[in-house]
Amino acid sequence: ALRERLPGCRVVLLTSITKPGILRGALSGHIDALVAKDIRPGDLATVIRTVAAGGQVMDPVLAMTALQARDSPLTQRETEVLRMSATGAQPAEIAERLFLTYGTVRNYLSSAVVKLGARNRVDAIRIATESGWI
């Protein structure tokens, strides 16, 4: 949104999040700097100066965490069904919205649970969310 409204705006992201999917999402947002929230004040000033001068700064640990994230094992439909389930939609409602049978939706949810090595649907939603897949 900043890039659209203020094209010349430079973005420094301070984060304490180390979940690969979220970091990948941040990097895909065309930020100019990604640094840990606990950065020393003097180092932060250097980062800000570098970005203001047109440079980019990436914390190597955060960048490696983002780059080492694995791709989603879920199909597009499994992802869509799991995403809808994460909003609280029940299988019957998901089936109606996607023009699928109730059994097909249950199969997609079960498949997602197995592929993610989750204990149940809620755990699958957590894993997929933390990984940045939904």
mmCIF file of C-alpha atoms in Angstrom:
data_model
loop_
_atom_site.group_PDB
_atom_site.id
_atom_site.type_symbol
_atom_site.label_atom_id
_atom_site.label_comp_id
_atom_site.label_asym_id
_atom_site.label_seq_id
_atom_site.Cartn_x
_atom_site.Cartn_y
_atom_site.Cartn_z
ATOM 1 C CA ALA A 1 0.000 0.000 0.000
ATOM 2 C CA LEU A 2 2.871 2.381 0.764
ATOM 3 C CA ARG A 3 4.467 1.724 -2.617
ATOM 4 C CA GLU A 4 1.181 2.477 -4.385
ATOM 5 C CA ARG A 5 0.405 5.668 -2.478
ATOM 6 C CA LEU A 6 3.984 6.917 -2.105
ATOM 7 C CA PRO A 7 6.116 5.442 -4.904
ATOM 8 C CA GLY A 8 9.297 7.071 -3.589
ATOM 9 C CA CYS A 9 8.796 5.742 -0.069
ATOM 10 C CA ARG A 10 11.560 3.492 1.263
ATOM 11 C CA VAL A 11 10.575 0.702 3.670
ATOM 12 C CA VAL A 12 12.550 -0.663 6.611
ATOM 13 C CA LEU A 13 10.895 -3.640 8.295
ATOM 14 C CA LEU A 14 11.817 -4.365 11.901
ATOM 15 C CA THR A 15 10.601 -7.774 12.977
ATOM 16 C CA SER A 16 10.772 -10.320 15.752
ATOM 17 C CA ILE A 17 9.009 -12.885 13.572
ATOM 18 C CA THR A 18 11.141 -15.762 12.375
ATOM 19 C CA LYS A 19 8.490 -17.848 10.642
ATOM 20 C CA PRO A 20 9.718 -18.588 7.108
ATOM 21 C CA GLY A 21 6.424 -18.003 5.321
ATOM 22 C CA ILE A 22 5.869 -14.630 6.903
ATOM 23 C CA LEU A 23 9.427 -13.566 6.126
ATOM 24 C CA ARG A 24 9.008 -14.664 2.509
ATOM 25 C CA GLY A 25 5.841 -12.601 2.322
ATOM 26 C CA ALA A 26 7.685 -9.586 3.678
ATOM 27 C CA LEU A 27 10.465 -10.006 1.138
ATOM 28 C CA SER A 28 7.956 -10.307 -1.684
ATOM 29 C CA GLY A 29 6.477 -6.982 -0.539
ATOM 30 C CA HIS A 30 9.475 -5.158 -2.021
ATOM 31 C CA ILE A 31 10.863 -3.854 1.226
ATOM 32 C CA ASP A 32 14.219 -2.098 1.293
ATOM 33 C CA ALA A 33 15.459 -3.500 4.588
ATOM 34 C CA LEU A 34 14.625 -6.473 6.770
ATOM 35 C CA VAL A 35 16.246 -6.425 10.196
ATOM 36 C CA ALA A 36 15.666 -7.974 13.600
ATOM 37 C CA LYS A 37 13.710 -5.874 16.059
ATOM 38 C CA ASP A 38 16.485 -6.178 18.647
ATOM 39 C CA ILE A 39 19.054 -4.449 16.407
ATOM 40 C CA ARG A 40 21.396 -2.091 18.249
ATOM 41 C CA PRO A 41 20.437 1.598 17.901
ATOM 42 C CA GLY A 42 23.680 2.519 16.135
ATOM 43 C CA ASP A 43 23.221 -0.320 13.630
ATOM 44 C CA LEU A 44 19.629 0.741 13.021
ATOM 45 C CA ALA A 45 20.804 4.265 12.256
ATOM 46 C CA THR A 46 23.249 2.797 9.713
ATOM 47 C CA VAL A 47 20.443 0.755 8.125
ATOM 48 C CA ILE A 48 18.233 3.834 7.843
ATOM 49 C CA ARG A 49 21.038 5.864 6.278
ATOM 50 C CA THR A 50 21.799 3.064 3.800
ATOM 51 C CA VAL A 51 18.142 2.762 2.764
ATOM 52 C CA ALA A 52 17.713 6.542 2.549
ATOM 53 C CA ALA A 53 20.701 6.604 0.184
ATOM 54 C CA GLY A 54 19.013 4.044 -2.077
ATOM 55 C CA GLY A 55 20.605 0.870 -0.702
ATOM 56 C CA GLN A 56 19.102 -2.306 0.681
ATOM 57 C CA VAL A 57 19.870 -4.189 3.885
ATOM 58 C CA MET A 58 18.856 -7.723 4.752
ATOM 59 C CA ASP A 59 19.614 -9.395 8.056
ATOM 60 C CA PRO A 60 21.445 -12.532 6.892
ATOM 61 C CA VAL A 61 19.805 -14.828 9.449
ATOM 62 C CA LEU A 62 16.294 -13.633 8.586
ATOM 63 C CA ALA A 63 17.022 -13.784 4.855
ATOM 64 C CA MET A 64 18.353 -17.360 5.122
ATOM 65 C CA THR A 65 15.323 -18.404 7.162
ATOM 66 C CA ALA A 66 13.025 -17.013 4.477
ATOM 67 C CA LEU A 67 14.971 -18.594 1.633
ATOM 68 C CA GLN A 68 15.130 -22.006 3.273
ATOM 69 C CA ALA A 69 11.373 -22.229 3.642
ATOM 70 C CA ARG A 70 9.922 -25.096 1.714
ATOM 71 C CA ASP A 71 7.191 -24.704 -0.852
ATOM 72 C CA SER A 72 3.675 -25.695 0.052
ATOM 73 C CA PRO A 73 2.898 -29.384 -0.419
ATOM 74 C CA LEU A 74 -0.798 -28.529 -0.809
ATOM 75 C CA THR A 75 -2.662 -28.397 -4.086
ATOM 76 C CA GLN A 76 -4.428 -25.193 -5.034
ATOM 77 C CA ARG A 77 -7.801 -26.675 -4.058
ATOM 78 C CA GLU A 78 -6.529 -28.011 -0.708
ATOM 79 C CA THR A 79 -5.134 -24.561 0.025
ATOM 80 C CA GLU A 80 -8.419 -22.895 -0.895
ATOM 81 C CA VAL A 81 -10.470 -25.268 1.255
ATOM 82 C CA LEU A 82 -8.079 -24.953 4.207
ATOM 83 C CA ARG A 83 -8.094 -21.143 3.890
ATOM 84 C CA MET A 84 -11.893 -21.101 3.973
ATOM 85 C CA SER A 85 -11.888 -23.456 6.940
ATOM 86 C CA ALA A 86 -9.527 -21.069 8.726
ATOM 87 C CA THR A 87 -12.205 -18.368 8.512
ATOM 88 C CA GLY A 88 -14.591 -20.637 10.406
ATOM 89 C CA ALA A 89 -16.511 -21.961 7.409
ATOM 90 C CA GLN A 90 -17.839 -25.473 7.937
ATOM 91 C CA PRO A 91 -17.339 -28.198 5.297
ATOM 92 C CA ALA A 92 -20.954 -27.986 4.126
ATOM 93 C CA GLU A 93 -20.646 -24.218 3.624
ATOM 94 C CA ILE A 94 -17.311 -24.610 1.805
ATOM 95 C CA ALA A 95 -18.865 -27.265 -0.427
ATOM 96 C CA GLU A 96 -21.733 -24.963 -1.320
ATOM 97 C CA ARG A 97 -19.468 -21.990 -2.067
ATOM 98 C CA LEU A 98 -17.052 -24.012 -4.212
ATOM 99 C CA PHE A 99 -19.701 -26.157 -5.894
ATOM 100 C CA LEU A 100 -18.236 -29.351 -4.434
ATOM 101 C CA THR A 101 -19.772 -32.200 -2.519
ATOM 102 C CA TYR A 102 -19.489 -32.337 1.247
ATOM 103 C CA GLY A 103 -17.404 -35.520 0.940
ATOM 104 C CA THR A 104 -14.978 -33.892 -1.481
ATOM 105 C CA VAL A 105 -14.381 -31.005 0.930
ATOM 106 C CA ARG A 106 -13.798 -33.465 3.783
ATOM 107 C CA ASN A 107 -11.325 -35.334 1.562
ATOM 108 C CA TYR A 108 -9.418 -32.121 0.779
ATOM 109 C CA LEU A 109 -9.259 -31.239 4.464
ATOM 110 C CA SER A 110 -8.095 -34.749 5.393
ATOM 111 C CA SER A 111 -5.485 -34.688 2.658
ATOM 112 C CA ALA A 112 -4.172 -31.329 3.883
ATOM 113 C CA VAL A 113 -3.906 -32.672 7.438
ATOM 114 C CA VAL A 114 -1.894 -35.683 6.228
ATOM 115 C CA LYS A 115 0.377 -33.694 3.891
ATOM 116 C CA LEU A 116 1.220 -31.195 6.622
ATOM 117 C CA GLY A 117 1.784 -33.875 9.250
ATOM 118 C CA ALA A 118 -0.827 -32.180 11.390
ATOM 119 C CA ARG A 119 -2.815 -33.701 14.247
ATOM 120 C CA ASN A 120 -6.110 -32.273 13.025
ATOM 121 C CA ARG A 121 -7.646 -29.520 10.910
ATOM 122 C CA VAL A 122 -6.853 -26.773 13.433
ATOM 123 C CA ASP A 123 -3.226 -27.886 13.551
ATOM 124 C CA ALA A 124 -3.107 -27.958 9.735
ATOM 125 C CA ILE A 125 -4.428 -24.385 9.631
ATOM 126 C CA ARG A 126 -1.759 -23.323 12.136
ATOM 127 C CA ILE A 127 1.044 -24.996 10.181
ATOM 128 C CA ALA A 128 -0.129 -23.571 6.854
ATOM 129 C CA THR A 129 -0.574 -20.088 8.311
ATOM 130 C CA GLU A 130 2.834 -20.044 10.000
ATOM 131 C CA SER A 131 4.410 -21.257 6.774
ATOM 132 C CA GLY A 132 2.694 -18.502 4.811
ATOM 133 C CA TRP A 133 0.718 -20.924 2.601
ATOM 134 C CA ILE A 134 -2.730 -19.601 3.538
#
